[in-house]
mmCIF file of C-alpha atoms and ligand atoms in Angstrom:
data_model
loop_
_atom_site.group_PDB
_atom_site.id
_atom_site.type_symbol
_atom_site.label_atom_id
_atom_site.label_comp_id
_atom_site.label_asym_id
_atom_site.label_seq_id
_atom_site.Cartn_x
_atom_site.Cartn_y
_atom_site.Cartn_z
ATOM 1 C CA MET A 9 101.838 87.422 124.738
ATOM 2 C CA ALA A 10 104.753 88.257 127.037
ATOM 3 C CA GLN A 11 106.959 85.583 125.515
ATOM 4 C CA GLN A 12 106.348 86.672 121.965
ATOM 5 C CA SER A 13 108.897 88.461 119.854
ATOM 6 C CA ARG A 14 108.237 92.037 118.844
ATOM 7 C CA PRO A 15 106.833 91.526 115.346
ATOM 8 C CA HIS A 16 104.111 89.270 116.715
ATOM 9 C CA ILE A 17 103.028 91.834 119.268
ATOM 10 C CA ILE A 18 103.065 94.589 116.665
ATOM 11 C CA LEU A 19 101.119 92.489 114.163
ATOM 12 C CA ALA A 20 98.566 91.286 116.738
ATOM 13 C CA SER A 21 97.994 94.878 117.916
ATOM 14 C CA LEU A 22 97.646 96.175 114.373
ATOM 15 C CA THR A 23 95.257 93.339 113.523
ATOM 16 C CA LEU A 24 93.045 94.363 116.431
ATOM 17 C CA ALA A 25 93.251 98.030 115.457
ATOM 18 C CA GLY A 26 92.414 97.267 111.829
ATOM 19 C CA GLY A 27 89.715 94.844 112.884
ATOM 20 C CA SER A 28 87.931 97.526 114.851
ATOM 21 C CA ARG A 29 87.816 99.928 111.912
ATOM 22 C CA TYR A 30 84.447 98.719 110.647
ATOM 23 C CA PRO A 31 81.986 95.990 111.687
ATOM 24 C CA SER A 32 83.004 92.520 110.460
ATOM 25 C CA ALA A 33 86.528 93.644 109.542
ATOM 26 C CA LEU A 34 88.261 91.313 111.980
ATOM 27 C CA GLY A 35 86.514 88.238 110.616
ATOM 28 C CA HIS A 36 87.624 89.189 107.106
ATOM 29 C CA LEU A 37 91.238 89.668 108.228
ATOM 30 C CA LEU A 38 91.572 86.358 110.080
ATOM 31 C CA ARG A 39 89.671 84.281 107.480
ATOM 32 C CA THR A 40 91.784 85.793 104.707
ATOM 33 C CA ALA A 41 94.989 85.061 106.615
ATOM 34 C CA ALA A 42 93.988 81.502 107.419
ATOM 35 C CA VAL A 43 93.124 80.768 103.783
ATOM 36 C CA ALA A 44 96.332 82.447 102.561
ATOM 37 C CA ALA A 45 98.406 80.321 104.957
ATOM 38 C CA TYR A 46 96.548 77.225 103.833
ATOM 39 C CA LEU A 47 97.263 78.052 100.185
ATOM 40 C CA ALA A 48 100.937 78.575 101.074
ATOM 41 C CA ASN A 49 100.845 75.114 102.626
ATOM 42 C CA VAL A 50 99.225 73.566 99.541
ATOM 43 C CA LEU A 51 101.999 75.154 97.467
ATOM 44 C CA GLU A 52 104.513 73.483 99.787
ATOM 45 C CA LEU A 53 106.361 76.691 100.531
ATOM 46 C CA ASP A 54 108.953 76.200 103.223
ATOM 47 C CA ASP A 55 107.750 76.340 106.820
ATOM 48 C CA THR A 56 109.183 79.772 107.538
ATOM 49 C CA GLU A 57 107.506 81.240 104.460
ATOM 50 C CA GLN A 58 104.174 79.664 105.412
ATOM 51 C CA ARG A 59 104.465 80.961 108.957
ATOM 52 C CA HIS A 60 105.344 84.460 107.807
ATOM 53 C CA ILE A 61 102.412 84.587 105.383
ATOM 54 C CA TYR A 62 100.118 83.480 108.203
ATOM 55 C CA LEU A 63 101.467 86.181 110.535
ATOM 56 C CA VAL A 64 101.388 89.098 108.093
ATOM 57 C CA ALA A 65 98.201 88.439 106.120
ATOM 58 C CA PRO A 66 95.878 89.873 108.831
ATOM 59 C CA VAL A 67 97.417 93.328 108.371
ATOM 60 C CA HIS A 68 97.007 93.458 104.572
ATOM 61 C CA ASP A 69 94.313 96.152 104.916
ATOM 62 C CA ILE A 70 95.914 98.051 107.817
ATOM 63 C CA GLY A 71 96.082 101.191 105.662
ATOM 64 C CA LYS A 72 92.294 101.451 105.987
ATOM 65 C CA LEU A 73 93.071 103.030 109.359
ATOM 66 C CA GLY A 74 94.011 106.078 107.301
ATOM 67 C CA ILE A 75 90.911 106.177 105.093
ATOM 68 C CA PRO A 76 88.297 108.741 106.166
ATOM 69 C CA ASP A 77 85.000 107.418 107.550
ATOM 70 C CA ASP A 78 82.899 109.034 104.837
ATOM 71 C CA VAL A 79 84.670 106.858 102.253
ATOM 72 C CA LEU A 80 85.416 103.699 104.250
ATOM 73 C CA LEU A 81 81.971 103.496 105.831
ATOM 74 C CA LYS A 82 79.930 104.965 102.972
ATOM 75 C CA PRO A 83 76.688 102.976 102.785
ATOM 76 C CA ALA A 84 76.661 102.971 98.968
ATOM 77 C CA SER A 85 78.927 102.348 95.989
ATOM 78 C CA LEU A 86 81.952 104.624 95.798
ATOM 79 C CA THR A 87 82.401 107.306 93.163
ATOM 80 C CA ASP A 88 85.589 107.241 91.071
ATOM 81 C CA ALA A 89 87.132 109.916 93.277
ATOM 82 C CA GLU A 90 86.247 107.935 96.411
ATOM 83 C CA HIS A 91 87.713 104.786 94.863
ATOM 84 C CA GLU A 92 90.964 106.631 94.403
ATOM 85 C CA ILE A 93 90.955 107.602 98.065
ATOM 86 C CA MET A 94 90.159 104.019 99.067
ATOM 87 C CA GLN A 95 93.006 102.690 96.934
ATOM 88 C CA ARG A 96 95.448 104.699 98.999
ATOM 89 C CA HIS A 97 95.089 102.082 101.762
ATOM 90 C CA SER A 98 97.787 99.981 100.036
ATOM 91 C CA ASP A 99 100.473 102.636 100.292
ATOM 92 C CA ILE A 100 99.313 103.942 103.673
ATOM 93 C CA GLY A 101 99.541 100.445 105.151
ATOM 94 C CA ALA A 102 102.895 99.702 103.575
ATOM 95 C CA ASP A 103 104.350 102.997 104.733
ATOM 96 C CA LEU A 104 103.132 102.270 108.249
ATOM 97 C CA LEU A 105 104.894 98.888 108.287
ATOM 98 C CA ALA A 106 107.998 99.691 106.257
ATOM 99 C CA GLY A 107 111.364 100.937 107.383
ATOM 100 C CA THR A 108 112.346 98.166 109.756
ATOM 101 C CA PRO A 109 114.963 95.506 109.073
ATOM 102 C CA ASP A 110 112.700 92.817 110.526
ATOM 103 C CA PRO A 111 111.939 90.321 107.727
ATOM 104 C CA ILE A 112 108.413 89.584 108.990
ATOM 105 C CA LEU A 113 107.479 93.275 109.052
ATOM 106 C CA GLN A 114 109.109 93.730 105.650
ATOM 107 C CA MET A 115 106.881 90.995 104.262
ATOM 108 C CA ALA A 116 103.886 92.619 105.994
ATOM 109 C CA ALA A 117 104.700 95.916 104.257
ATOM 110 C CA SER A 118 105.082 94.192 100.905
ATOM 111 C CA VAL A 119 101.734 92.380 101.246
ATOM 112 C CA ALA A 120 100.011 95.588 102.376
ATOM 113 C CA ARG A 121 101.457 97.428 99.368
ATOM 114 C CA HIS A 122 100.849 94.809 96.681
ATOM 115 C CA HIS A 123 97.718 92.802 97.559
ATOM 116 C CA HIS A 124 95.685 94.710 94.929
ATOM 117 C CA GLU A 125 98.150 94.219 92.082
ATOM 118 C CA HIS A 126 96.784 92.146 89.192
ATOM 119 C CA PHE A 127 98.606 89.358 87.379
ATOM 120 C CA ASP A 128 98.154 91.211 84.062
ATOM 121 C CA GLY A 129 99.538 94.455 85.498
ATOM 122 C CA SER A 130 96.178 96.261 85.678
ATOM 123 C CA GLY A 131 96.101 96.523 89.480
ATOM 124 C CA TYR A 132 97.409 99.098 91.937
ATOM 125 C CA PRO A 133 99.427 100.799 93.347
ATOM 126 C CA ALA A 134 102.518 99.874 91.273
ATOM 127 C CA GLY A 135 100.932 98.088 88.291
ATOM 128 C CA LEU A 136 103.300 95.140 88.791
ATOM 129 C CA ALA A 137 102.596 92.077 86.645
ATOM 130 C CA GLY A 138 103.153 88.323 86.813
ATOM 131 C CA GLU A 139 105.903 87.135 89.102
ATOM 132 C CA ASP A 140 107.034 90.700 89.728
ATOM 133 C CA VAL A 141 104.158 90.744 92.223
ATOM 134 C CA PRO A 142 105.663 89.217 95.379
ATOM 135 C CA LEU A 143 104.409 85.660 95.899
ATOM 136 C CA ALA A 144 102.958 86.393 99.342
ATOM 137 C CA ALA A 145 100.906 89.241 97.843
ATOM 138 C CA ARG A 146 99.683 86.999 94.991
ATOM 139 C CA ILE A 147 98.567 84.436 97.564
ATOM 140 C CA VAL A 148 96.855 86.977 99.810
ATOM 141 C CA ALA A 149 95.159 88.561 96.762
ATOM 142 C CA ILE A 150 93.254 85.342 96.071
ATOM 143 C CA ALA A 151 92.309 84.675 99.698
ATOM 144 C CA ASP A 152 91.307 88.338 100.118
ATOM 145 C CA ALA A 153 89.149 88.546 96.997
ATOM 146 C CA PHE A 154 87.439 85.245 97.727
ATOM 147 C CA ASP A 155 86.576 86.305 101.285
ATOM 148 C CA ALA A 156 85.402 89.759 100.186
ATOM 149 C CA MET A 157 83.035 88.247 97.611
ATOM 150 C CA LEU A 158 81.467 86.006 100.258
ATOM 151 C CA GLU A 159 80.778 88.960 102.542
ATOM 152 C CA PRO A 160 77.695 91.133 102.129
ATOM 153 C CA ARG A 161 78.231 94.779 101.233
ATOM 154 C CA VAL A 162 75.746 97.590 101.769
ATOM 155 C CA TYR A 163 75.288 97.794 98.003
ATOM 156 C CA ARG A 164 75.138 94.037 97.312
ATOM 157 C CA GLN A 165 74.354 90.754 98.999
ATOM 158 C CA ALA A 166 76.982 88.165 99.811
ATOM 159 C CA MET A 167 77.841 86.189 96.682
ATOM 160 C CA PRO A 168 76.995 82.493 96.724
ATOM 161 C CA GLU A 169 80.167 80.433 96.999
ATOM 162 C CA HIS A 170 79.888 78.927 93.513
ATOM 163 C CA ASP A 171 79.640 82.427 91.992
ATOM 164 C CA ALA A 172 82.740 83.550 93.909
ATOM 165 C CA LEU A 173 84.620 80.457 92.694
ATOM 166 C CA ASP A 174 83.485 81.168 89.116
ATOM 167 C CA ALA A 175 84.685 84.769 89.481
ATOM 168 C CA LEU A 176 88.132 83.567 90.616
ATOM 169 C CA ALA A 177 88.305 81.163 87.672
ATOM 170 C CA ASP A 178 87.150 83.883 85.243
ATOM 171 C CA ARG A 179 89.827 86.284 86.449
ATOM 172 C CA SER A 180 92.590 83.679 86.559
ATOM 173 C CA GLY A 181 95.547 85.037 84.588
ATOM 174 C CA GLN A 182 93.912 88.451 84.489
ATOM 175 C CA TYR A 183 93.700 89.468 88.154
ATOM 176 C CA PHE A 184 95.111 86.355 89.771
ATOM 177 C CA ASP A 185 98.110 84.059 89.291
ATOM 178 C CA PRO A 186 96.632 81.149 87.290
ATOM 179 C CA THR A 187 98.825 78.521 88.952
ATOM 180 C CA LEU A 188 97.625 79.610 92.393
ATOM 181 C CA VAL A 189 93.973 79.780 91.329
ATOM 182 C CA GLU A 190 94.154 76.235 90.014
ATOM 183 C CA ARG A 191 95.592 74.938 93.302
ATOM 184 C CA PHE A 192 92.963 76.903 95.243
ATOM 185 C CA LEU A 193 90.055 75.562 93.185
ATOM 186 C CA ASN A 194 91.249 71.993 93.815
ATOM 187 C CA LYS A 195 90.906 72.491 97.560
ATOM 188 C CA VAL A 196 87.485 74.067 98.015
ATOM 189 C CA PRO A 197 86.244 71.773 100.838
ATOM 190 C CA GLU A 198 89.463 72.411 102.800
ATOM 191 C CA VAL A 199 89.263 76.167 102.174
ATOM 192 C CA ARG A 200 85.716 76.069 103.511
ATOM 193 C CA ARG A 201 86.927 74.342 106.685
ATOM 194 C CA VAL A 202 89.782 76.812 107.155
ATOM 195 C CA ARG A 203 87.442 79.800 106.841
ATOM 196 C CA ALA A 204 84.988 78.259 109.305
ATOM 197 C CA ALA A 205 87.780 77.555 111.792
ATOM 198 C CA ALA A 206 89.047 81.160 111.640
ATOM 199 C CA GLU A 207 85.515 82.431 112.061
ATOM 200 C CA GLY A 208 85.047 80.088 115.020
ATOM 201 C CA LEU A 209 88.127 81.516 116.735
ATOM 202 C CA ILE A 210 86.489 84.938 116.998
ATOM 203 C CA ARG A 211 83.007 83.650 117.718
ATOM 204 C CA ARG A 212 84.263 81.421 120.491
ATOM 205 C CA TYR A 213 86.836 83.668 122.149
ATOM 206 C CA GLY A 214 85.871 87.194 121.124
ATOM 207 C CA ASP A 215 88.022 89.693 119.244
ATOM 208 C CA VAL A 216 90.958 90.168 121.621
ATOM 209 C CA SER A 217 91.393 86.574 122.782
ATOM 210 C CA GLY A 218 90.668 85.354 119.269
ATOM 211 C CA VAL A 219 93.538 87.421 117.871
ATOM 212 C CA ILE A 220 95.899 86.416 120.699
ATOM 213 C CA ARG A 221 95.107 82.771 120.014
ATOM 214 C CA PHE A 222 95.549 83.319 116.293
ATOM 215 C CA TYR A 223 99.061 84.660 116.895
ATOM 216 C CA GLY A 224 99.794 81.909 119.387
ATOM 217 C CA ALA A 225 101.300 81.868 122.841
ATOM 218 C CA ARG A 226 104.838 81.435 121.477
ATOM 219 C CA ASP A 227 106.303 82.711 118.299
ATOM 220 C CA LYS A 228 107.450 79.474 116.659
ATOM 221 C CA SER A 229 104.321 77.841 115.349
ATOM 222 C CA PRO A 230 100.890 79.058 116.456
ATOM 223 C CA ALA A 231 98.490 76.180 117.141
ATOM 224 C CA PHE A 232 96.019 77.458 114.592
ATOM 225 C CA LEU A 233 98.665 77.399 111.864
ATOM 226 C CA ARG A 234 99.522 73.793 112.789
ATOM 227 C CA HIS A 235 95.825 73.008 112.504
ATOM 228 C CA ILE A 236 95.711 74.509 109.004
ATOM 229 C CA GLN A 237 98.772 72.533 107.976
ATOM 230 C CA THR A 238 97.132 69.243 108.915
ATOM 231 C CA LEU A 239 94.094 69.708 106.656
HETATM 232 FE FE1 LIG B 11 92.831 95.870 100.493
HETATM 233 FE FE1 LIG B 12 90.955 92.746 102.447
#
């Protein structure tokens, strides 16, 4: 870690902090990031863009640090009022990351703020629509929703993969950018491998070493990102 530039250390630390906020959070953060980076690769974004998406995606939910336990950890569905509190995590996270000139942290703030926007403008917090939603946030939104559907919740079981894929297809153009959904749905076996590899990183090395390995020993191109790019 000593040779890393500052944004990497900040992002790795915040990923660990966010990942400790509730059980299974870290797995969600790293799987989501790995799938988002893979989708960026499928879209043939330039290398820097792909690398930045990979680095910032794990902190998309960092604002959950500021959500009270009785809402974040409530073992039941949320009331409307509690939903409103939960939705504040977008702005809390963005405010935490904003205000630096560093382009990686600026992208992290943008993804934290906009990963719950919908393509039709019905999302939050800004109600942005279409390509007004930053591309990195549109990418993370798909990876995030897909991973969340595959995870069990206290009020529902984990969704079978085919149901989660159907849900993405159903909400294409409504919640999600239809071009990105189409590219995602063409790569399901690869997405499955990427998720498993991210999961394996934590299972094999534990939370702290798993995150350090995710961010890589040097800042140029973490090994795990190179692995994703070869799928
Ligand atoms: Fe979120
Ligand atoms: Fe999330």
